[in-house]
CSV table of C-alpha atoms and ligand atoms in Angstrom, one decimal:
chain,number,residue,atom,x,y,z
A,351,MET,CA,0.0,0.0,0.0
A,352,SER,CA,1.3,3.4,-0.9
A,353,ASN,CA,1.1,6.5,1.3
A,354,HIS,CA,3.0,5.2,4.2
A,355,PRO,CA,3.0,7.6,7.1
A,356,THR,CA,6.5,8.9,8.0
A,357,GLY,CA,7.7,8.7,11.6
A,358,SER,CA,8.0,5.2,12.8
A,359,ILE,CA,6.7,4.0,16.2
A,360,THR,CA,8.1,1.1,18.1
A,361,ASN,CA,5.3,-1.0,19.7
A,362,PRO,CA,6.4,-1.1,23.3
A,363,PHE,CA,4.2,-4.1,24.0
A,364,ALA,CA,6.2,-6.2,21.5
A,365,LEU,CA,9.4,-5.6,23.5
A,366,PRO,CA,9.8,-8.7,25.6
A,367,ASP,CA,10.7,-9.0,29.3
A,368,ALA,CA,13.0,-11.8,28.4
A,369,GLU,CA,15.3,-9.3,26.6
A,370,GLY,CA,15.4,-7.1,29.7
A,371,TYR,CA,12.8,-4.6,28.9
A,372,THR,CA,10.9,-3.0,31.7
A,373,TRP,CA,8.3,-0.3,32.2
A,374,LEU,CA,9.3,3.0,33.9
A,375,LYS,CA,6.9,5.7,35.0
A,376,GLY,CA,7.8,9.3,34.8
A,377,ASN,CA,6.8,12.9,34.4
A,378,LEU,CA,8.7,15.1,31.9
A,379,HIS,CA,7.3,18.5,32.6
A,380,SER,CA,7.6,20.2,36.0
A,381,HIS,CA,8.6,23.6,37.4
A,382,THR,CA,10.5,24.7,40.5
A,383,THR,CA,11.3,27.9,42.3
A,384,ASN,CA,14.0,28.3,39.6
A,385,SER,CA,11.1,29.6,37.4
A,386,ASP,CA,7.4,29.9,38.4
A,387,GLY,CA,7.0,26.7,40.3
A,388,LYS,CA,6.2,26.8,44.0
A,389,ALA,CA,8.4,23.8,45.1
A,390,ALA,CA,12.1,24.0,45.4
A,391,PRO,CA,14.0,21.7,43.0
A,392,GLN,CA,14.9,19.2,45.7
A,393,ASP,CA,11.3,19.2,47.0
A,394,ARG,CA,9.8,18.7,43.5
A,395,LEU,CA,12.2,15.7,43.0
A,396,ASP,CA,11.5,14.2,46.4
A,397,GLY,CA,7.8,14.4,45.8
A,398,TYR,CA,8.0,12.3,42.6
A,399,VAL,CA,10.5,9.9,44.2
A,400,ASN,CA,8.1,9.4,47.1
A,401,GLN,CA,5.2,8.7,44.7
A,402,GLY,CA,7.0,5.8,43.2
A,403,TYR,CA,8.0,7.4,39.9
A,404,ASP,CA,11.1,6.2,38.1
A,405,TYR,CA,12.1,9.4,36.2
A,406,LEU,CA,11.5,13.1,36.1
A,407,CYS,CA,12.5,16.2,34.2
A,408,LEU,CA,12.7,19.5,36.1
A,409,SER,CA,11.7,21.5,33.0
A,410,ASP,CA,11.9,25.1,34.2
A,411,HIS,CA,11.1,27.9,31.9
A,412,HIS,CA,13.9,29.4,29.8
A,413,ASN,CA,16.9,27.9,31.8
A,414,ILE,CA,18.0,24.4,32.6
A,415,THR,CA,17.7,23.3,36.2
A,416,PHE,CA,20.9,21.3,36.2
A,417,ILE,CA,20.5,17.9,37.6
A,418,ASN,CA,23.7,18.0,39.6
A,419,THR,CA,22.1,20.6,41.8
A,420,VAL,CA,19.7,18.0,43.3
A,421,LYS,CA,20.2,14.6,44.9
A,422,ALA,CA,18.1,11.6,43.6
A,423,PRO,CA,18.2,8.0,44.8
A,424,ASP,CA,20.6,5.8,42.7
A,425,ASP,CA,17.9,4.1,40.7
A,426,PHE,CA,15.9,7.2,39.9
A,427,VAL,CA,16.6,8.9,36.6
A,428,LEU,CA,16.8,12.6,36.2
A,429,ILE,CA,16.4,14.0,32.7
A,430,GLN,CA,18.0,17.4,32.2
A,431,GLY,CA,15.9,19.8,30.2
A,432,ALA,CA,13.9,23.0,30.1
A,433,GLU,CA,10.7,24.5,28.7
A,434,LEU,CA,11.8,26.9,26.0
A,435,HIS,CA,9.7,29.7,24.5
A,436,PRO,CA,10.8,31.1,21.2
A,437,ASP,CA,8.6,33.8,19.7
A,438,ASN,CA,6.1,32.7,17.2
A,439,PRO,CA,6.6,34.4,13.8
A,440,PHE,CA,3.5,32.7,12.4
A,441,GLY,CA,0.9,34.6,14.3
A,442,GLY,CA,0.0,32.5,17.4
A,443,GLN,CA,1.1,32.7,21.0
A,444,LYS,CA,4.8,32.2,21.8
A,445,HIS,CA,5.9,28.6,21.6
A,446,HIS,CA,6.0,26.2,24.5
A,447,PHE,CA,8.5,23.4,23.8
A,448,VAL,CA,9.4,20.7,26.4
A,449,CYS,CA,13.1,20.1,25.6
A,450,LEU,CA,14.7,16.9,27.0
A,451,ASN,CA,18.3,15.9,27.4
A,452,LEU,CA,19.7,19.4,27.1
A,453,SER,CA,23.3,20.0,28.1
A,454,LYS,CA,23.6,23.8,27.5
A,455,ASP,CA,21.3,26.8,27.9
A,456,MET,CA,20.4,28.9,25.0
A,457,ASP,CA,18.7,32.3,24.6
A,458,ALA,CA,15.6,30.7,23.1
A,459,GLN,CA,13.4,33.8,23.6
A,460,HIS,CA,15.6,35.6,21.1
A,461,MET,CA,16.0,32.8,18.6
A,462,PRO,CA,13.7,31.8,15.8
A,463,PRO,CA,11.7,28.7,16.7
A,464,GLN,CA,13.4,26.5,14.1
A,465,HIS,CA,16.8,27.5,15.4
A,466,VAL,CA,15.8,26.4,18.9
A,467,ILE,CA,14.6,23.0,17.7
A,468,ASP,CA,17.7,22.6,15.6
A,469,GLU,CA,20.0,23.5,18.6
A,470,VAL,CA,18.1,21.1,20.9
A,471,ASN,CA,18.5,18.3,18.4
A,472,ARG,CA,22.2,19.2,17.9
A,473,GLN,CA,22.7,18.8,21.6
A,474,GLY,CA,21.2,15.3,21.3
A,475,GLY,CA,18.0,16.3,22.9
A,476,ALA,CA,14.3,16.0,21.9
A,477,VAL,CA,11.6,18.6,21.5
A,478,PHE,CA,8.0,17.9,22.4
A,479,LEU,CA,5.2,20.4,21.6
A,480,ALA,CA,3.7,21.3,25.0
A,481,HIS,CA,0.0,21.6,25.7
A,482,PRO,CA,-1.1,22.9,22.3
A,483,HIS,CA,-4.8,23.0,23.3
A,484,TRP,CA,-4.1,25.3,26.3
A,485,SER,CA,-1.9,27.7,24.3
A,486,SER,CA,-4.3,27.9,21.4
A,487,VAL,CA,-1.8,26.4,19.0
A,488,ASN,CA,-3.2,26.2,15.5
A,489,ILE,CA,-1.1,23.3,14.0
A,490,HIS,CA,-1.3,24.5,10.4
A,491,ARG,CA,-0.3,28.0,11.3
A,492,ASP,CA,2.1,27.6,14.2
A,493,THR,CA,3.6,24.1,14.1
A,494,ALA,CA,3.6,22.7,10.6
A,495,PRO,CA,6.1,25.4,9.3
A,496,LEU,CA,8.7,23.8,11.7
A,497,THR,CA,10.5,20.5,11.5
A,498,GLY,CA,12.4,18.3,13.9
A,499,PHE,CA,9.9,17.7,16.6
A,500,ALA,CA,9.9,14.4,18.5
A,501,GLY,CA,6.3,14.5,19.6
A,502,ILE,CA,3.5,16.1,21.5
A,503,GLU,CA,1.9,16.4,24.9
A,504,VAL,CA,-1.5,14.8,24.6
A,505,PHE,CA,-2.3,15.5,28.2
A,506,ASN,CA,-1.2,18.2,30.7
A,507,THR,CA,-2.4,18.3,34.3
A,508,THR,CA,-2.1,22.0,35.1
A,509,CYS,CA,-3.8,22.8,31.8
A,510,ARG,CA,-6.7,20.5,32.7
A,511,VAL,CA,-7.2,22.7,35.8
A,512,ALA,CA,-7.7,25.6,33.4
A,513,GLY,CA,-10.1,23.6,31.2
A,514,ARG,CA,-7.8,22.6,28.3
A,515,GLY,CA,-5.8,19.6,29.5
A,516,GLU,CA,-6.2,17.3,26.5
A,517,SER,CA,-4.7,17.9,23.1
A,518,SER,CA,-5.8,14.8,21.2
A,519,VAL,CA,-7.4,16.9,18.5
A,520,GLN,CA,-4.2,18.8,17.9
A,521,TRP,CA,-2.3,15.5,17.8
A,522,ASP,CA,-4.6,14.0,15.2
A,523,ASP,CA,-4.7,17.2,13.2
A,524,TRP,CA,-0.9,17.3,13.1
A,525,MET,CA,-0.6,13.7,12.0
A,526,GLU,CA,-3.3,14.1,9.4
A,527,LEU,CA,-1.7,17.2,8.0
A,528,GLU,CA,1.8,15.7,7.7
A,529,ASN,CA,0.9,12.1,7.3
A,530,ARG,CA,3.5,11.6,10.1
A,531,LEU,CA,3.1,9.6,13.3
A,532,TYR,CA,4.1,11.4,16.5
A,533,PRO,CA,4.4,9.8,19.9
A,534,ALA,CA,2.7,11.5,22.8
A,535,LEU,CA,3.4,12.3,26.5
A,536,ALA,CA,1.1,12.9,29.5
A,537,ASP,CA,2.7,15.4,31.8
A,538,ASP,CA,1.8,17.2,35.0
A,539,ASP,CA,3.5,20.5,34.2
A,540,SER,CA,3.5,20.8,38.0
A,541,HIS,CA,3.7,24.3,39.4
A,542,ALA,CA,2.0,24.0,42.8
A,543,ILE,CA,3.3,22.3,45.9
A,544,GLU,CA,1.9,18.8,46.3
A,545,ALA,CA,-0.2,19.8,49.3
A,546,ASP,CA,-2.4,21.8,46.9
A,547,ARG,CA,-3.2,18.6,45.0
A,548,ARG,CA,-3.6,20.8,42.0
A,549,ASP,CA,-1.1,19.6,39.3
A,550,THR,CA,1.0,16.9,40.8
A,551,TYR,CA,1.0,13.1,40.1
A,552,GLN,CA,-2.0,13.1,37.7
A,553,GLY,CA,-0.5,12.6,34.3
A,554,TRP,CA,2.5,10.4,33.5
A,555,THR,CA,4.2,8.5,30.7
A,556,TRP,CA,5.2,4.8,30.8
A,557,VAL,CA,8.3,4.1,28.8
A,558,ARG,CA,9.7,0.7,27.8
A,559,VAL,CA,13.5,0.5,28.2
A,560,LYS,CA,16.3,-1.9,28.9
A,561,GLU,CA,18.3,0.6,30.9
A,562,ARG,CA,17.6,3.1,33.6
A,563,SER,CA,19.3,6.1,32.0
A,564,ALA,CA,18.2,9.4,30.6
A,565,ASP,CA,19.6,8.5,27.1
A,566,ALA,CA,17.7,5.2,27.0
A,567,ILE,CA,14.5,6.9,28.2
A,568,VAL,CA,14.6,9.8,25.8
A,569,GLU,CA,15.5,7.5,22.9
A,570,ALA,CA,12.5,5.3,23.7
A,571,LEU,CA,10.2,8.3,24.0
A,572,VAL,CA,11.3,9.5,20.6
A,573,ALA,CA,10.8,6.0,19.2
A,574,GLY,CA,7.3,5.9,20.7
A,575,ALA,CA,8.0,2.9,22.9
A,576,SER,CA,5.7,4.4,25.5
A,577,TYR,CA,2.2,5.4,26.4
A,578,ALA,CA,0.5,8.2,28.2
A,579,SER,CA,-1.9,7.9,31.1
A,580,THR,CA,-3.9,9.6,33.8
A,581,GLY,CA,-4.9,6.3,35.4
A,582,PRO,CA,-5.6,3.3,33.2
A,583,GLU,CA,-2.9,0.7,32.5
A,584,ILE,CA,-2.4,-0.6,28.9
A,585,ARG,CA,-1.2,-4.2,29.1
A,586,ASP,CA,-1.0,-5.3,25.5
A,587,ILE,CA,-1.8,-4.1,21.9
A,588,GLN,CA,-1.7,-6.6,19.1
A,589,LEU,CA,-2.3,-5.9,15.4
A,590,ARG,CA,-2.9,-8.5,12.7
A,591,ARG,CA,-3.5,-8.3,9.0
A,592,THR,CA,-6.6,-10.3,8.2
A,593,ASP,CA,-7.1,-9.6,4.5
A,594,GLU,CA,-6.5,-12.3,2.0
A,595,GLU,CA,-3.5,-12.3,-0.4
A,596,GLY,CA,-4.3,-10.1,-3.4
A,597,ALA,CA,-7.3,-8.4,-1.6
A,598,GLU,CA,-8.2,-4.9,-2.8
A,599,ARG,CA,-8.3,-3.5,0.7
A,600,THR,CA,-6.1,-4.0,3.7
A,601,GLN,CA,-7.9,-5.1,6.8
A,602,VAL,CA,-6.4,-5.1,10.3
A,603,GLU,CA,-7.7,-6.6,13.5
A,604,ALA,CA,-6.5,-5.1,16.8
A,605,THR,CA,-6.7,-6.5,20.3
A,606,VAL,CA,-6.2,-4.2,23.3
A,607,SER,CA,-5.8,-5.4,26.9
A,608,CYS,CA,-5.9,-3.0,29.8
A,609,SER,CA,-7.0,-2.4,33.4
A,610,SER,CA,-10.8,-2.1,33.9
A,611,ALA,CA,-12.3,0.1,31.2
A,612,GLN,CA,-15.7,1.5,30.5
A,613,ARG,CA,-14.7,2.4,26.9
A,614,ILE,CA,-11.9,1.7,24.5
A,615,ALA,CA,-11.7,3.6,21.2
A,616,ALA,CA,-9.6,2.9,18.2
A,617,VAL,CA,-8.9,6.2,16.6
A,618,CYS,CA,-7.8,6.0,12.9
A,619,ASP,CA,-6.6,8.5,10.4
A,620,SER,CA,-9.0,10.3,8.1
A,621,HIS,CA,-12.2,9.9,10.0
A,622,GLY,CA,-14.2,8.1,12.6
A,623,THR,CA,-13.4,5.5,15.2
A,624,GLU,CA,-14.4,2.1,16.3
A,625,TYR,CA,-15.2,1.7,20.0
A,626,HIS,CA,-16.3,-0.8,22.6
A,627,GLN,CA,-18.5,0.4,25.4
A,628,HIS,CA,-20.4,-1.9,27.7
A,629,SER,CA,-22.5,-1.6,30.8
A,630,GLU,CA,-20.0,-3.7,32.7
A,631,LEU,CA,-16.3,-2.9,33.0
A,632,PHE,CA,-14.1,-4.9,30.7
A,633,GLU,CA,-10.4,-5.5,30.2
A,634,THR,CA,-10.0,-6.6,26.6
A,635,ALA,CA,-11.5,-5.7,23.2
A,636,THR,CA,-11.0,-6.7,19.6
A,637,PHE,CA,-11.5,-4.3,16.8
A,638,ALA,CA,-11.9,-4.8,13.0
A,639,LEU,CA,-10.3,-1.5,12.0
A,640,ARG,CA,-11.6,0.6,9.1
A,641,PRO,CA,-10.3,-1.0,5.8
A,642,ASN,CA,-7.2,0.8,4.4
A,643,ALA,CA,-6.7,2.8,7.6
A,644,ARG,CA,-3.1,4.1,7.6
A,645,TRP,CA,-2.7,4.3,11.4
A,646,VAL,CA,-4.5,3.7,14.6
A,647,ARG,CA,-4.1,4.8,18.2
A,648,PHE,CA,-6.2,3.7,21.2
A,649,GLU,CA,-7.8,5.6,24.0
A,650,ILE,CA,-8.9,3.9,27.1
A,651,VAL,CA,-11.4,5.4,29.5
A,652,GLY,CA,-11.1,3.7,32.9
A,653,ALA,CA,-13.7,2.9,35.6
A,654,THR,CA,-13.6,6.4,37.0
A,655,GLY,CA,-13.4,8.3,33.7
A,656,LEU,CA,-9.6,8.8,33.7
A,657,LYS,CA,-7.9,8.1,30.4
A,658,ALA,CA,-4.9,6.5,28.7
A,659,TRP,CA,-3.6,7.1,25.2
A,660,SER,CA,-1.5,4.6,23.2
A,661,ASN,CA,0.9,6.0,20.5
A,662,PRO,CA,-0.2,5.6,16.9
A,663,PHE,CA,0.7,2.5,15.0
A,664,ASP,CA,1.5,2.3,11.3
A,665,LEU,CA,-1.0,-0.1,9.6
A,666,THR,CA,0.5,0.2,6.1
A,667,CYS,CA,3.6,-1.9,6.8
A,668,LEU,CA,2.1,-4.8,8.7
A,669,GLU,CA,2.9,-8.2,7.1
A,670,ARG,CA,0.2,-10.8,6.8
A,671,ALA,CA,0.5,-13.5,9.5
B,1370,ZN,ZN1,4.0,25.8,28.9
B,1371,ZN,ZN1,5.4,24.2,31.8
């Protein structure tokens, strides 16, 4: 089939325990008293450690909060980064980029956005588009003129407080416009202290890695070997070609396993969605996806309404079983 999407995603559920892969839980977007956060860097870090997270980025505005200024337990991974805000020459609000694995500061506020992305990538880092719904990003106007992004924040806790926490529309819009698959993060963007219970420990990203290191985690996030959640756990996703040899249309069957769900939706390119919704909670669902769909991602709505988002999977390169 022609028209393959660009941007390849690694299915994390196909990476076996036997090869040493493990799931790590983390938050990649948080602020401290080094910018407009209310928690000191060490307190922010200690909070996530105490909540059982495996990794964290102290992504203060404009400048890196260097990870050698705080002390983490040996098996906890700190990812050094910042939220950078170049001007937006295309007409929208200034940009919000979550930049991971940065080694050096840059004067992003006085650099064109493409130069900021290029410099982050030159440093071996990765740029994720932060909370586009909250910041009224118009993908066509503000984002599509730029290249070199790693992915997008599909969920942001502090933006949910302000009524615009989920950016799945912007995510789909971007992928549709570019025919490119982008992996997604769920982040807290924590500003408050944890006692406020406002924007801490409510959005996280599970990443599938062999190694507890910042490089391994960022590499896996960029490859899409991850999923985003505010509650539900995704346990497995399997995709199978079911069309006959020589068939006019490709047909894919998908099976999703997860913690208790009230709804699971299979969101494909172009239009529409298949979904399962039952009066009883359920933990697995099988979908016959729309014929010739190019990609699919899954959304799980758990027992209490909290959601999880898989990354999109390319359906155009699946081999027949
Ligand atoms: Zn922001
Ligand atoms: Zn932020």
